[in-house]
Short mmCIF file of C-alpha atoms in Angstrom, two decimals:
data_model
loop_
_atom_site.label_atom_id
_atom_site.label_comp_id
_atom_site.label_asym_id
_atom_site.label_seq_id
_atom_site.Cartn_x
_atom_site.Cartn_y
_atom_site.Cartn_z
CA UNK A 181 -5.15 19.35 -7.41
CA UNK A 182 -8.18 17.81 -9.15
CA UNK A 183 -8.15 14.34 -10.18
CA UNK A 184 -11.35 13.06 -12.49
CA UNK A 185 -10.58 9.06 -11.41
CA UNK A 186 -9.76 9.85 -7.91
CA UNK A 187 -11.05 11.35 -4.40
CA UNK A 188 -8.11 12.68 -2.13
CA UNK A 189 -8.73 13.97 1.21
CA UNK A 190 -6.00 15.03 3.76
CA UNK A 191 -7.46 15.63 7.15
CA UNK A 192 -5.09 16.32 10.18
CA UNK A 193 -2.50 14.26 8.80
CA UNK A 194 -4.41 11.27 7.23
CA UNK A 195 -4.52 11.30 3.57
CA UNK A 196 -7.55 9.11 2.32
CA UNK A 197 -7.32 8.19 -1.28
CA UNK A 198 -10.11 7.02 -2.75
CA UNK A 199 -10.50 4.80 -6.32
CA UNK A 200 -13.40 6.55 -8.41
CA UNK A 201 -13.39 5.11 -11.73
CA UNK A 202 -16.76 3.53 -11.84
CA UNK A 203 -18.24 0.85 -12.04
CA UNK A 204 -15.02 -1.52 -11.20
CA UNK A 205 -12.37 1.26 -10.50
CA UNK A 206 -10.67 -0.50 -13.49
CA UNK A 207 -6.99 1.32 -13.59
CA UNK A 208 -6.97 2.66 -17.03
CA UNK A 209 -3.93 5.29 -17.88
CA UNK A 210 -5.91 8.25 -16.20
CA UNK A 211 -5.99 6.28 -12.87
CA UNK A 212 -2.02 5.49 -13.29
CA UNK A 213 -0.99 8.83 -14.00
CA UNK A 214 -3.59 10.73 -11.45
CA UNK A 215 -1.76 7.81 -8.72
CA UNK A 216 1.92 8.68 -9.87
CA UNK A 217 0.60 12.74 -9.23
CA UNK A 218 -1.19 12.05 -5.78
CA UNK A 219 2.05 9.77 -5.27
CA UNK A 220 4.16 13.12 -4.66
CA UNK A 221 1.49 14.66 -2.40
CA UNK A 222 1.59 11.54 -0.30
CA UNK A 223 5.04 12.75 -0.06
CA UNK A 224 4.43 15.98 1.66
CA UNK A 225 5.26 16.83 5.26
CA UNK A 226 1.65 17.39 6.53
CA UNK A 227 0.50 13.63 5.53
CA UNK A 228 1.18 11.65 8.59
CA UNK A 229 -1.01 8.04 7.78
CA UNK A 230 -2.17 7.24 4.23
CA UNK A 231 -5.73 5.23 3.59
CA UNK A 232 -6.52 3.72 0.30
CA UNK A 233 -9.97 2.41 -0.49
CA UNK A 234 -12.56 1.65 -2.76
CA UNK A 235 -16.19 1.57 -3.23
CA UNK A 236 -18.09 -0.13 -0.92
CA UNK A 237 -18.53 -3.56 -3.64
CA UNK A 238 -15.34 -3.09 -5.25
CA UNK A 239 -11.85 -1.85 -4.66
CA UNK A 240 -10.38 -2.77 -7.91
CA UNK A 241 -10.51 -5.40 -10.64
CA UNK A 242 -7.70 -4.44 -12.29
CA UNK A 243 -6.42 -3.04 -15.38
CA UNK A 244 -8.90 -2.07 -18.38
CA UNK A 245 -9.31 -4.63 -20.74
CA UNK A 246 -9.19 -1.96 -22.66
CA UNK A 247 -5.40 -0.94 -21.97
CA UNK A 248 -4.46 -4.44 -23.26
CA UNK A 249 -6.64 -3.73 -26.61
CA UNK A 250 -4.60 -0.70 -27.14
CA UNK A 251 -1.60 -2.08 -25.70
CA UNK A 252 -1.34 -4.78 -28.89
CA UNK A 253 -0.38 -1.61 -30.78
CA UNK A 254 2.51 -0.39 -28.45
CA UNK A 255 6.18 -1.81 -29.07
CA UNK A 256 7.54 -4.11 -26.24
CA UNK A 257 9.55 -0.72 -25.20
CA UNK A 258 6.34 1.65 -25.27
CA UNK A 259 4.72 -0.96 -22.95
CA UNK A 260 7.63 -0.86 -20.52
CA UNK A 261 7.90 2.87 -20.75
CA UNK A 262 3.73 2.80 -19.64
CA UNK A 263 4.00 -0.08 -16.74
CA UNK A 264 6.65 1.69 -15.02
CA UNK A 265 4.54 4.48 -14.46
CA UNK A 266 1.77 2.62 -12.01
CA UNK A 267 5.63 0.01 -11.46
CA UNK A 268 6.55 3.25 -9.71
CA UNK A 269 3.76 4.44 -7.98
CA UNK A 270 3.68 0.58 -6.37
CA UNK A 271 7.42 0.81 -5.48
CA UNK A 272 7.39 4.58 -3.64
CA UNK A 273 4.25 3.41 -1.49
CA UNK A 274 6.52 0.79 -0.52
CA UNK A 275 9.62 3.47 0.39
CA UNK A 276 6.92 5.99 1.56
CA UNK A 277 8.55 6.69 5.60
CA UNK A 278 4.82 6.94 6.82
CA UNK A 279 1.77 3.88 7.19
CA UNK A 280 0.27 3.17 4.13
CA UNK A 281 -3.14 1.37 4.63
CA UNK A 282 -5.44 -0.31 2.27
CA UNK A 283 -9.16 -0.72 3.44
CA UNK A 284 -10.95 -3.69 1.09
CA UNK A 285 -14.33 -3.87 0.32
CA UNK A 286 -15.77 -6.04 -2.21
CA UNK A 287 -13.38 -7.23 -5.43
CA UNK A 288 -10.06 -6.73 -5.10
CA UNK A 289 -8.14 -8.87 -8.28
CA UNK A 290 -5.08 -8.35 -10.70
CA UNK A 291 -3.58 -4.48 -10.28
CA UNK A 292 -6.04 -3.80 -7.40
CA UNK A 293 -4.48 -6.64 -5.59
CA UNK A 294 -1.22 -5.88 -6.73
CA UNK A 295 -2.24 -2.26 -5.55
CA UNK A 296 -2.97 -3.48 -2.21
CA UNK A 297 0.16 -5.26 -1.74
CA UNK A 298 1.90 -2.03 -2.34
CA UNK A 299 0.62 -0.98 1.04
CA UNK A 300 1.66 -1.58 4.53
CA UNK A 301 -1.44 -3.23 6.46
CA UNK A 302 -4.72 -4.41 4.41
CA UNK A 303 -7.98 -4.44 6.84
CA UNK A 304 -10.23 -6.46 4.92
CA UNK A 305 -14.01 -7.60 4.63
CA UNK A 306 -14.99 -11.15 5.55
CA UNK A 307 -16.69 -11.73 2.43
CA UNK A 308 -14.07 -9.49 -0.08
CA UNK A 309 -12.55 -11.34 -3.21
CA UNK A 310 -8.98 -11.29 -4.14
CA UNK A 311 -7.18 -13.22 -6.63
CA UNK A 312 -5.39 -12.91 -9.46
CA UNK A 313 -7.40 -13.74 -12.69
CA UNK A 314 -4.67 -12.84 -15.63
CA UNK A 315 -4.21 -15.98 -17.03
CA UNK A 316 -7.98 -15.31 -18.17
CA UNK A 317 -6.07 -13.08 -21.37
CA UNK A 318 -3.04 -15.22 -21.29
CA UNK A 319 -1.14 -12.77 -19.14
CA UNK A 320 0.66 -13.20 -16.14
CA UNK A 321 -0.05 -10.33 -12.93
CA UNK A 322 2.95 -8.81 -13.72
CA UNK A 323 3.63 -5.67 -11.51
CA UNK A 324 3.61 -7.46 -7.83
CA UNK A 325 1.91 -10.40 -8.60
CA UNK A 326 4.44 -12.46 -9.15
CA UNK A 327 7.51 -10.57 -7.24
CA UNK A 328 5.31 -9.36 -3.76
CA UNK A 329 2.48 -12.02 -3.77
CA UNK A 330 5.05 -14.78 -3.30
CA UNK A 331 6.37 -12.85 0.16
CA UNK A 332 3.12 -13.21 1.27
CA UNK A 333 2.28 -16.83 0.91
CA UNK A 334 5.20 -18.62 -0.42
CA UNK A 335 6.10 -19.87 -4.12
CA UNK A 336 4.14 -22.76 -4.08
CA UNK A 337 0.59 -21.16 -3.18
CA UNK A 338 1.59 -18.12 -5.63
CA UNK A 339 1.95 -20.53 -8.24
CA UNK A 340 -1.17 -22.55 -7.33
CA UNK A 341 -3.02 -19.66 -6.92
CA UNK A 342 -1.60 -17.88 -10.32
CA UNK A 343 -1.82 -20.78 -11.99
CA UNK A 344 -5.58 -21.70 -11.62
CA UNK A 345 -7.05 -17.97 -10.63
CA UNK A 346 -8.71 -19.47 -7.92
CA UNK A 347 -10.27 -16.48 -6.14
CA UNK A 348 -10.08 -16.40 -2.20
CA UNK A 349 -12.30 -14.49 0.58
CA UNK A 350 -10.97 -12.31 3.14
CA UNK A 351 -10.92 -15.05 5.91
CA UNK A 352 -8.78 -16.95 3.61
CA UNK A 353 -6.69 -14.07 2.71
CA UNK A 354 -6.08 -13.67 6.47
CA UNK A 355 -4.79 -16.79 6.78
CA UNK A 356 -2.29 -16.60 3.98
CA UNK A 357 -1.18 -13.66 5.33
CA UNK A 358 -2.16 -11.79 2.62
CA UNK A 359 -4.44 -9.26 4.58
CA UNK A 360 -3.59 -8.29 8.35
CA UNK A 361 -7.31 -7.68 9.41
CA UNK A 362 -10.65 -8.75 8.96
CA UNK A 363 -13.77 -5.95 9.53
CA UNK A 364 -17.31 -6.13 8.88
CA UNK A 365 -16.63 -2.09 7.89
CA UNK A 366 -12.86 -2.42 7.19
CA UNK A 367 -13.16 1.37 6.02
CA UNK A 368 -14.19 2.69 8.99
CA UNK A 369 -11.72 0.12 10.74
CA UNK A 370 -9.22 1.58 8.27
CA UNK A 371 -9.93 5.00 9.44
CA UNK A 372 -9.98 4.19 13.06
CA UNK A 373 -6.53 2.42 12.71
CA UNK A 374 -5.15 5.86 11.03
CA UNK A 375 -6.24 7.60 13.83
CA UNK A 376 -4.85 5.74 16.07
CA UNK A 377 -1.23 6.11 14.49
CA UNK A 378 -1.86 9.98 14.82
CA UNK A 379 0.25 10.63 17.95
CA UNK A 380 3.01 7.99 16.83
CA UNK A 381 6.50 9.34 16.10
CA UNK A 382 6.35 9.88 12.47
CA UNK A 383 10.48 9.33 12.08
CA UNK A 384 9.94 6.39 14.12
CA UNK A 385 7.38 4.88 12.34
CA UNK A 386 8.82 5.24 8.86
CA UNK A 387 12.09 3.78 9.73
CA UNK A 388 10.55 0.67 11.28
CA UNK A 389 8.70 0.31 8.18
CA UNK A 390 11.88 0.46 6.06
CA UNK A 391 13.97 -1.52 7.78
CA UNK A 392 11.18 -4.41 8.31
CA UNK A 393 10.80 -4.02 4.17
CA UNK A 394 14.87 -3.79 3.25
CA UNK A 395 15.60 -6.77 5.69
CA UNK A 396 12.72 -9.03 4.14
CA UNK A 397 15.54 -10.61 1.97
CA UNK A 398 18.63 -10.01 4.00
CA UNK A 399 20.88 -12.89 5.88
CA UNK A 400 20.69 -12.03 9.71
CA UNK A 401 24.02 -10.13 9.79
CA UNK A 402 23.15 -7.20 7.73
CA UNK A 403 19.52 -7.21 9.02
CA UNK A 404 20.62 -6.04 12.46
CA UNK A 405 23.23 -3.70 10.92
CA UNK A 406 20.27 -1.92 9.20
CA UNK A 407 18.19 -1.85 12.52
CA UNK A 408 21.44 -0.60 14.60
CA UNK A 409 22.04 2.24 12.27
CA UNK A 410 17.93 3.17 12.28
CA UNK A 411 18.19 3.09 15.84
CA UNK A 412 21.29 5.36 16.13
CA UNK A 413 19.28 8.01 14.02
CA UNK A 414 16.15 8.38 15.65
CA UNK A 415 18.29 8.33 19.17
CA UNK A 416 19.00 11.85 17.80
CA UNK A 417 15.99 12.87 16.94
CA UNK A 418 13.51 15.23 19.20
CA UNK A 419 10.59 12.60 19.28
CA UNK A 420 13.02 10.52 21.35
CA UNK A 421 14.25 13.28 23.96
CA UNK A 422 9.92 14.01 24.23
CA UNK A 423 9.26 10.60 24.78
CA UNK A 424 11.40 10.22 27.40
CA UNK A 425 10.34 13.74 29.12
CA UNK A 426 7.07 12.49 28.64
CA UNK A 427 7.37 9.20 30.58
CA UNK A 428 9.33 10.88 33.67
CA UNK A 429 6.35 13.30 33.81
CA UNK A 430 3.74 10.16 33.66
CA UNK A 431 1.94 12.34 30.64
CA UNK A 432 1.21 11.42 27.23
CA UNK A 433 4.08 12.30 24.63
CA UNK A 434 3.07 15.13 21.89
CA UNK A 435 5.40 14.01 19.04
CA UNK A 436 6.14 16.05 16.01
CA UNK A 437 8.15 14.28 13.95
CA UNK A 438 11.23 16.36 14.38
#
């Protein structure tokens, strides 16, 4: 599949999606409905580890102004109908049973943030920008910004930081929890950290993923439940028998996902 707004690579298992919009990788509609399409190839079997990244100064600032110009002409419906297409892409890297990283280079504000806060770990740069600048066209970030960014760092500091658009650096950002990592290259970091999920058990490592996301607002009681009944599945499943083989024989397991 060609996309004109995108670069997708899938190399022995890790699917690298690059934002190619230039100059800001602003999301327009091409880049939400070329994301909702490489959405269901993200999907596929033979993607193991997902990498989302940028250009080396930016990863995203955001929606087009321009969407916003046009958007004044849509009915409140029509603009519903046209944020739950990137709503959606957002959401199924969240249920996605496989690591979803985001390497961040550069600016990284409004739907690029909330973009990156879709994924699973964000290996930042020391000197990369994030914040959430909305209130700049009397808007509020409005898919994630709100709802994800306060998991993150808490409903005071979401408001603080949504209320003033205060922009924050990467070191910052890893100390609100908002990114995971901090790299000098964070997409080569990115790449190597991809890599290095390779010979994980895929079943393994999307249920953990799930369950860590599902119990995120659950009382204690019905957290466990959920991480008994992942458990009892992937007792079943062939990864576990090889892992076990694998230790008995002092060898490295060769998992498959099965």
């Amino acid at each position: 599949m060609q996309f004109e707004t995108l670069a997708v690579e899938i190399s022995d298992g890790i699917a690298t999606v690059a934002l190619r919009n230039e100059p800001v990788n602003a999301i327009n509609q091409d880049v939400r409905h070329e994301l909702a399409d490489v959405l269901e190839i993200l999907r596929e079997e033979r993607v193991r580890v997902v990498v989302f990244r940028g250009a080396e100064d930016v990863f995203s600032v955001g929606a087009d102004i321009g969407l916003f110009e046009e958007a004044q002409n849509w009915t409140t419906q029509e603009f519903r109908t046209n944020s739950r297409i990137l709503g959606r892409v957002f959401e199924g890297l969240k249920q996605l049973e496989k690591p979803v990283i985001a390497a961040i280079d550069g600016t990284c504000v409004g739907g690029g943030l909330e973009l990156a806060l879709s994924c699973d770990v964000r290996i930042a740069a020391p000197d990369a920008t994030f914040g959430f600048p909305e209130h700049n066209i009397g808007l509020i970030p409005g898919l994630g910004g709100c709802s994800r960014f306060v998991q993150f760092v808490g409903p005071g500091k979401a408001k603080d930081f949504i209320f003033t658009g205060e922009l924050f650096d990467g070191e910052r950002a890893r100390e609100l929890g908002v990114v995971e990592r901090i790299a000098d290259d964070p997409m080569d970091a990115a790449d190597d950290y991809a890599r290095d999920l390779l010979p994980q058990p895929p079943q393994a490592l999307g249920l953990a993923k799930r369950v860590i996301d599902s119990n995120a607002n659950q009382n204690p009681q019905t957290a466990s439940l959920l991480e008994s009944l992942a458990q009892s599945t992937l007792l079943q499943t062939q990864d576990h028998e090889e892992g076990i083989k694998a230790f008995r024989e002092k060898r490295d397991p060769e998992f498959t996902g099965k």
